[in-house]
Amino acid sequence: MTWDPKKYNEFKEERSKPFDDLTSHIIDKPNLKVLDLGCGTGELTQKLHQKLTNPFVLGIDNSAEMLAKALIQENLEFKEKTILEQIEDETKWDLIFSNAALQWVDNHNELFPKIISHINPGGQLAVQMPQQNENILNKILLKLVQEEPFATYLKNWSRPSPVLTLDEYAKILFENGGTDLVLYEKVYPIISHKKDDFFDFISGSALTVYQERLGKQEFIALTTEFKKRIYAYFPRVPSIYAFRRLIIYAKF
């Protein structure tokens, strides 16, 4: 998947607020060995490193464009690899952390137990994901790409979100030894200040998987229609987009 760090970082403040909520649940201990799955530009990985006492932190991401922005320092490293490649590695960790990345990996009923199997006894899991199945921009986009002519352009391919319900995540965590569970959904409001703000917000993430599968003119047609539908749903400026995210934390 192709990422545009500049476009993604236009909403850096909105994307960093859930990070602060997620990290508030982490119990700091000296010398934690930490894995950040889907670290992006590494900016929040560095912030996590600064919050902990003398940790070693490895951030992994499959986007060379994102990782080009990452700043390496002592006990803070970055590698270009996918999340699935990383969880095939036998290394275990004291804290596995993921901020807005696991929604890009399918089959969470298998994914989460695999991730948990790489946590040391006494370790922690902290995950934040957009609740794409509930967020209106994702719903509009998914419906659109399943209609013509886009269904034909995409050869009937679309990407429904793999994100589960909180009940399902609670069950997975509990059945895999999780304790002190913290799971909740929180709305992080995004306020539009100009007509295209909501389109610009999603174009840096969920729209990218379709962009790489479409020709230039096909993608222009998709974005044109997508904007029309966003404008119809949010006819006024300013408007509020009630962007839902899941916060998931457990000890093991």
CSV table of C-alpha atoms in Angstrom, one decimal:
chain,number,residue,atom,x,y,z
A,1,MET,CA,0.0,0.0,0.0
A,2,THR,CA,1.4,3.4,-1.0
A,3,TRP,CA,1.4,6.1,1.7
A,4,ASP,CA,1.9,9.8,1.3
A,5,PRO,CA,3.5,11.1,4.6
A,6,LYS,CA,2.7,14.7,3.7
A,7,LYS,CA,-1.0,14.0,3.2
A,8,TYR,CA,-1.1,11.7,6.3
A,9,ASN,CA,0.6,14.3,8.5
A,10,GLU,CA,-1.9,17.1,7.5
A,11,PHE,CA,-4.1,15.7,10.3
A,12,LYS,CA,-1.2,14.9,12.7
A,13,GLU,CA,-2.9,16.5,15.7
A,14,GLU,CA,-6.1,14.6,15.2
A,15,ARG,CA,-4.2,11.3,14.7
A,16,SER,CA,-2.0,11.9,17.9
A,17,LYS,CA,-4.8,12.4,20.4
A,18,PRO,CA,-5.8,8.6,20.5
A,19,PHE,CA,-2.1,7.9,21.0
A,20,ASP,CA,-2.2,9.8,24.3
A,21,ASP,CA,-5.3,7.9,25.5
A,22,LEU,CA,-3.7,4.6,24.6
A,23,THR,CA,-0.4,5.2,26.2
A,24,SER,CA,-2.1,6.3,29.4
A,25,HIS,CA,-3.0,2.7,30.1
A,26,ILE,CA,0.6,1.4,29.8
A,27,ILE,CA,2.4,0.6,33.0
A,28,ASP,CA,6.0,1.8,32.8
A,29,LYS,CA,8.8,-0.4,34.0
A,30,PRO,CA,12.5,0.1,33.5
A,31,ASN,CA,14.1,-1.5,30.5
A,32,LEU,CA,11.0,-2.7,28.7
A,33,LYS,CA,11.5,-4.3,25.3
A,34,VAL,CA,8.9,-2.7,23.1
A,35,LEU,CA,7.6,-3.5,19.6
A,36,ASP,CA,5.6,-0.9,17.7
A,37,LEU,CA,3.6,-2.6,14.9
A,38,GLY,CA,2.9,-0.1,12.0
A,39,CYS,CA,5.0,2.8,13.2
A,40,GLY,CA,4.5,5.0,10.2
A,41,THR,CA,6.9,8.0,10.3
A,42,GLY,CA,8.2,6.9,13.7
A,43,GLU,CA,7.2,10.2,15.3
A,44,LEU,CA,4.8,8.6,17.8
A,45,THR,CA,7.2,5.7,18.3
A,46,GLN,CA,9.8,8.2,19.4
A,47,LYS,CA,7.2,9.8,21.7
A,48,LEU,CA,6.5,6.3,23.2
A,49,HIS,CA,10.2,5.8,23.7
A,50,GLN,CA,10.4,9.1,25.6
A,51,LYS,CA,7.4,8.1,27.9
A,52,LEU,CA,9.1,4.9,29.1
A,53,THR,CA,12.1,4.4,31.4
A,54,ASN,CA,15.2,3.3,29.5
A,55,PRO,CA,13.3,1.1,27.0
A,56,PHE,CA,14.5,-0.6,23.8
A,57,VAL,CA,11.9,0.2,21.1
A,58,LEU,CA,11.7,-1.3,17.6
A,59,GLY,CA,9.3,0.2,15.1
A,60,ILE,CA,8.3,-1.7,12.0
A,61,ASP,CA,6.4,-0.5,9.0
A,62,ASN,CA,6.1,-1.7,5.4
A,63,SER,CA,6.2,1.8,3.9
A,64,ALA,CA,9.7,3.0,2.9
A,65,GLU,CA,8.1,6.5,2.3
A,66,MET,CA,7.0,6.7,5.9
A,67,LEU,CA,10.2,5.2,7.4
A,68,ALA,CA,12.3,7.7,5.5
A,69,LYS,CA,11.0,10.3,8.0
A,70,ALA,CA,11.9,8.2,11.1
A,71,LEU,CA,14.7,9.4,13.4
A,72,ILE,CA,17.0,6.7,14.7
A,73,GLN,CA,18.5,7.1,18.1
A,74,GLU,CA,20.0,5.0,20.9
A,75,ASN,CA,17.7,2.1,21.8
A,76,LEU,CA,15.2,3.2,19.1
A,77,GLU,CA,15.3,1.3,15.8
A,78,PHE,CA,13.2,1.0,12.7
A,79,LYS,CA,12.8,-1.8,10.2
A,80,GLU,CA,10.9,-2.0,6.9
A,81,LYS,CA,8.8,-5.1,7.1
A,82,THR,CA,5.1,-6.1,7.3
A,83,ILE,CA,3.2,-6.8,10.5
A,84,LEU,CA,2.7,-10.4,9.3
A,85,GLU,CA,6.4,-10.8,8.6
A,86,GLN,CA,7.2,-9.5,12.1
A,87,ILE,CA,4.8,-11.8,13.9
A,88,GLU,CA,6.5,-14.8,12.2
A,89,ASP,CA,9.7,-13.8,14.1
A,90,GLU,CA,10.1,-15.8,17.3
A,91,THR,CA,11.3,-12.7,19.3
A,92,LYS,CA,9.2,-12.0,22.4
A,93,TRP,CA,8.4,-8.5,23.8
A,94,ASP,CA,7.4,-6.9,27.1
A,95,LEU,CA,5.1,-4.5,25.3
A,96,ILE,CA,3.5,-4.8,21.9
A,97,PHE,CA,2.0,-1.5,20.8
A,98,SER,CA,0.1,-0.6,17.7
A,99,ASN,CA,-1.5,2.8,17.0
A,100,ALA,CA,-3.8,2.9,14.0
A,101,ALA,CA,-2.2,0.1,12.0
A,102,LEU,CA,-3.8,-3.3,12.6
A,103,GLN,CA,-7.0,-2.3,10.7
A,104,TRP,CA,-4.9,-2.9,7.6
A,105,VAL,CA,-4.3,-6.6,8.5
A,106,ASP,CA,-7.0,-9.2,7.8
A,107,ASN,CA,-8.5,-11.9,10.0
A,108,HIS,CA,-8.2,-10.5,13.5
A,109,ASN,CA,-9.5,-13.7,15.1
A,110,GLU,CA,-6.1,-15.3,14.1
A,111,LEU,CA,-4.0,-12.1,14.1
A,112,PHE,CA,-4.5,-11.1,17.8
A,113,PRO,CA,-3.7,-14.6,19.3
A,114,LYS,CA,-0.5,-14.6,17.1
A,115,ILE,CA,0.5,-11.2,18.4
A,116,ILE,CA,-0.3,-12.2,22.0
A,117,SER,CA,1.9,-15.3,21.6
A,118,HIS,CA,4.9,-12.9,21.2
A,119,ILE,CA,4.4,-11.2,24.6
A,120,ASN,CA,6.5,-12.1,27.6
A,121,PRO,CA,4.9,-13.2,30.8
A,122,GLY,CA,3.9,-10.1,32.7
A,123,GLY,CA,3.9,-8.2,29.4
A,124,GLN,CA,1.3,-5.8,27.9
A,125,LEU,CA,-0.6,-5.2,24.7
A,126,ALA,CA,-1.8,-1.8,23.7
A,127,VAL,CA,-3.8,-1.3,20.4
A,128,GLN,CA,-5.7,1.6,18.9
A,129,MET,CA,-7.7,1.3,15.7
A,130,PRO,CA,-10.3,3.3,13.8
A,131,GLN,CA,-13.7,1.7,14.0
A,132,GLN,CA,-14.0,1.6,10.3
A,133,ASN,CA,-17.3,-0.3,10.3
A,134,GLU,CA,-19.0,2.5,12.1
A,135,ASN,CA,-17.3,5.6,10.6
A,136,ILE,CA,-19.4,7.3,8.0
A,137,LEU,CA,-16.7,8.1,5.5
A,138,ASN,CA,-15.6,4.5,5.4
A,139,LYS,CA,-19.2,3.4,4.9
A,140,ILE,CA,-19.7,5.9,2.0
A,141,LEU,CA,-16.4,4.7,0.4
A,142,LEU,CA,-17.2,1.0,0.7
A,143,LYS,CA,-20.7,1.4,-0.8
A,144,LEU,CA,-19.3,3.5,-3.7
A,145,VAL,CA,-16.6,1.1,-4.8
A,146,GLN,CA,-19.1,-1.7,-4.9
A,147,GLU,CA,-21.2,0.3,-7.4
A,148,GLU,CA,-20.7,0.7,-11.2
A,149,PRO,CA,-18.5,1.7,-12.9
A,150,PHE,CA,-16.1,1.3,-10.0
A,151,ALA,CA,-16.9,-2.3,-9.3
A,152,THR,CA,-15.8,-3.1,-12.9
A,153,TYR,CA,-12.7,-0.9,-12.7
A,154,LEU,CA,-11.7,-2.8,-9.5
A,155,LYS,CA,-12.8,-6.2,-10.9
A,156,ASN,CA,-15.3,-6.5,-8.0
A,157,TRP,CA,-12.5,-6.0,-5.4
A,158,SER,CA,-13.1,-4.0,-2.3
A,159,ARG,CA,-11.7,-4.0,1.2
A,160,PRO,CA,-14.2,-4.4,4.0
A,161,SER,CA,-12.7,-3.6,7.3
A,162,PRO,CA,-11.5,-6.5,9.4
A,163,VAL,CA,-12.1,-4.7,12.7
A,164,LEU,CA,-14.2,-6.7,15.1
A,165,THR,CA,-16.5,-5.6,17.9
A,166,LEU,CA,-15.3,-4.8,21.4
A,167,ASP,CA,-17.1,-7.9,22.6
A,168,GLU,CA,-15.1,-10.0,20.2
A,169,TYR,CA,-11.8,-8.5,21.2
A,170,ALA,CA,-12.6,-8.9,24.9
A,171,LYS,CA,-13.2,-12.6,24.2
A,172,ILE,CA,-10.0,-13.0,22.3
A,173,LEU,CA,-7.9,-11.3,25.0
A,174,PHE,CA,-9.6,-13.3,27.8
A,175,GLU,CA,-9.2,-16.6,26.1
A,176,ASN,CA,-5.5,-16.0,25.4
A,177,GLY,CA,-4.7,-15.1,29.0
A,178,GLY,CA,-5.4,-11.4,29.1
A,179,THR,CA,-6.1,-9.7,32.5
A,180,ASP,CA,-6.9,-6.2,33.6
A,181,LEU,CA,-8.7,-5.7,30.3
A,182,VAL,CA,-9.5,-2.1,29.1
A,183,LEU,CA,-11.6,-1.9,26.0
A,184,TYR,CA,-13.7,1.1,24.9
A,185,GLU,CA,-14.8,3.1,21.9
A,186,LYS,CA,-14.2,6.8,21.9
A,187,VAL,CA,-15.3,9.5,19.5
A,188,TYR,CA,-12.5,11.9,18.4
A,189,PRO,CA,-14.4,14.8,16.7
A,190,ILE,CA,-12.9,16.2,13.5
A,191,ILE,CA,-14.3,19.7,12.5
A,192,SER,CA,-14.2,20.8,8.9
A,193,HIS,CA,-12.9,24.3,8.2
A,194,LYS,CA,-13.1,24.0,4.5
A,195,LYS,CA,-15.2,21.9,2.0
A,196,ASP,CA,-12.6,19.2,1.3
A,197,ASP,CA,-11.3,18.6,4.9
A,198,PHE,CA,-13.1,15.3,5.4
A,199,PHE,CA,-12.0,14.0,1.9
A,200,ASP,CA,-8.5,15.1,2.6
A,201,PHE,CA,-8.6,13.2,6.0
A,202,ILE,CA,-9.6,9.9,4.5
A,203,SER,CA,-7.5,10.3,1.3
A,204,GLY,CA,-4.4,9.8,3.4
A,205,SER,CA,-5.5,6.4,4.6
A,206,ALA,CA,-8.5,4.4,3.5
A,207,LEU,CA,-8.5,5.7,-0.1
A,208,THR,CA,-4.9,4.6,-0.8
A,209,VAL,CA,-5.8,0.9,-1.3
A,210,TYR,CA,-8.1,1.9,-4.2
A,211,GLN,CA,-5.7,4.4,-5.7
A,212,GLU,CA,-3.1,1.8,-6.3
A,213,ARG,CA,-5.6,-0.5,-8.1
A,214,LEU,CA,-7.0,2.1,-10.4
A,215,GLY,CA,-5.8,3.9,-13.5
A,216,LYS,CA,-5.4,7.7,-13.2
A,217,GLN,CA,-8.7,8.6,-14.9
A,218,GLU,CA,-10.5,5.9,-13.0
A,219,PHE,CA,-9.2,7.2,-9.7
A,220,ILE,CA,-10.2,10.8,-10.7
A,221,ALA,CA,-13.7,9.6,-11.4
A,222,LEU,CA,-13.8,7.8,-8.0
A,223,THR,CA,-12.6,10.8,-6.0
A,224,THR,CA,-15.0,13.1,-7.9
A,225,GLU,CA,-18.0,11.0,-7.0
A,226,PHE,CA,-16.7,10.3,-3.5
A,227,LYS,CA,-16.4,14.1,-2.8
A,228,LYS,CA,-20.0,14.6,-4.1
A,229,ARG,CA,-21.3,12.1,-1.6
A,230,ILE,CA,-19.3,13.6,1.2
A,231,TYR,CA,-20.6,17.0,0.4
A,232,ALA,CA,-24.2,15.6,0.3
A,233,TYR,CA,-23.7,14.1,3.8
A,234,PHE,CA,-21.9,17.1,5.2
A,235,PRO,CA,-23.5,20.1,3.3
A,236,ARG,CA,-22.3,22.7,5.8
A,237,VAL,CA,-18.9,24.1,6.8
A,238,PRO,CA,-18.1,23.8,9.5
A,239,SER,CA,-19.4,20.3,10.2
A,240,ILE,CA,-18.4,17.6,12.7
A,241,TYR,CA,-17.2,14.1,11.8
A,242,ALA,CA,-17.7,11.8,14.8
A,243,PHE,CA,-14.6,9.7,14.1
A,244,ARG,CA,-14.7,6.5,16.3
A,245,ARG,CA,-11.7,4.6,17.5
A,246,LEU,CA,-11.2,1.5,19.6
A,247,ILE,CA,-8.8,1.5,22.5
A,248,ILE,CA,-7.6,-2.0,23.6
A,249,TYR,CA,-5.3,-2.8,26.5
A,250,ALA,CA,-4.4,-6.0,28.4
A,251,LYS,CA,-1.8,-7.6,30.6
A,252,PHE,CA,-0.5,-11.1,30.1
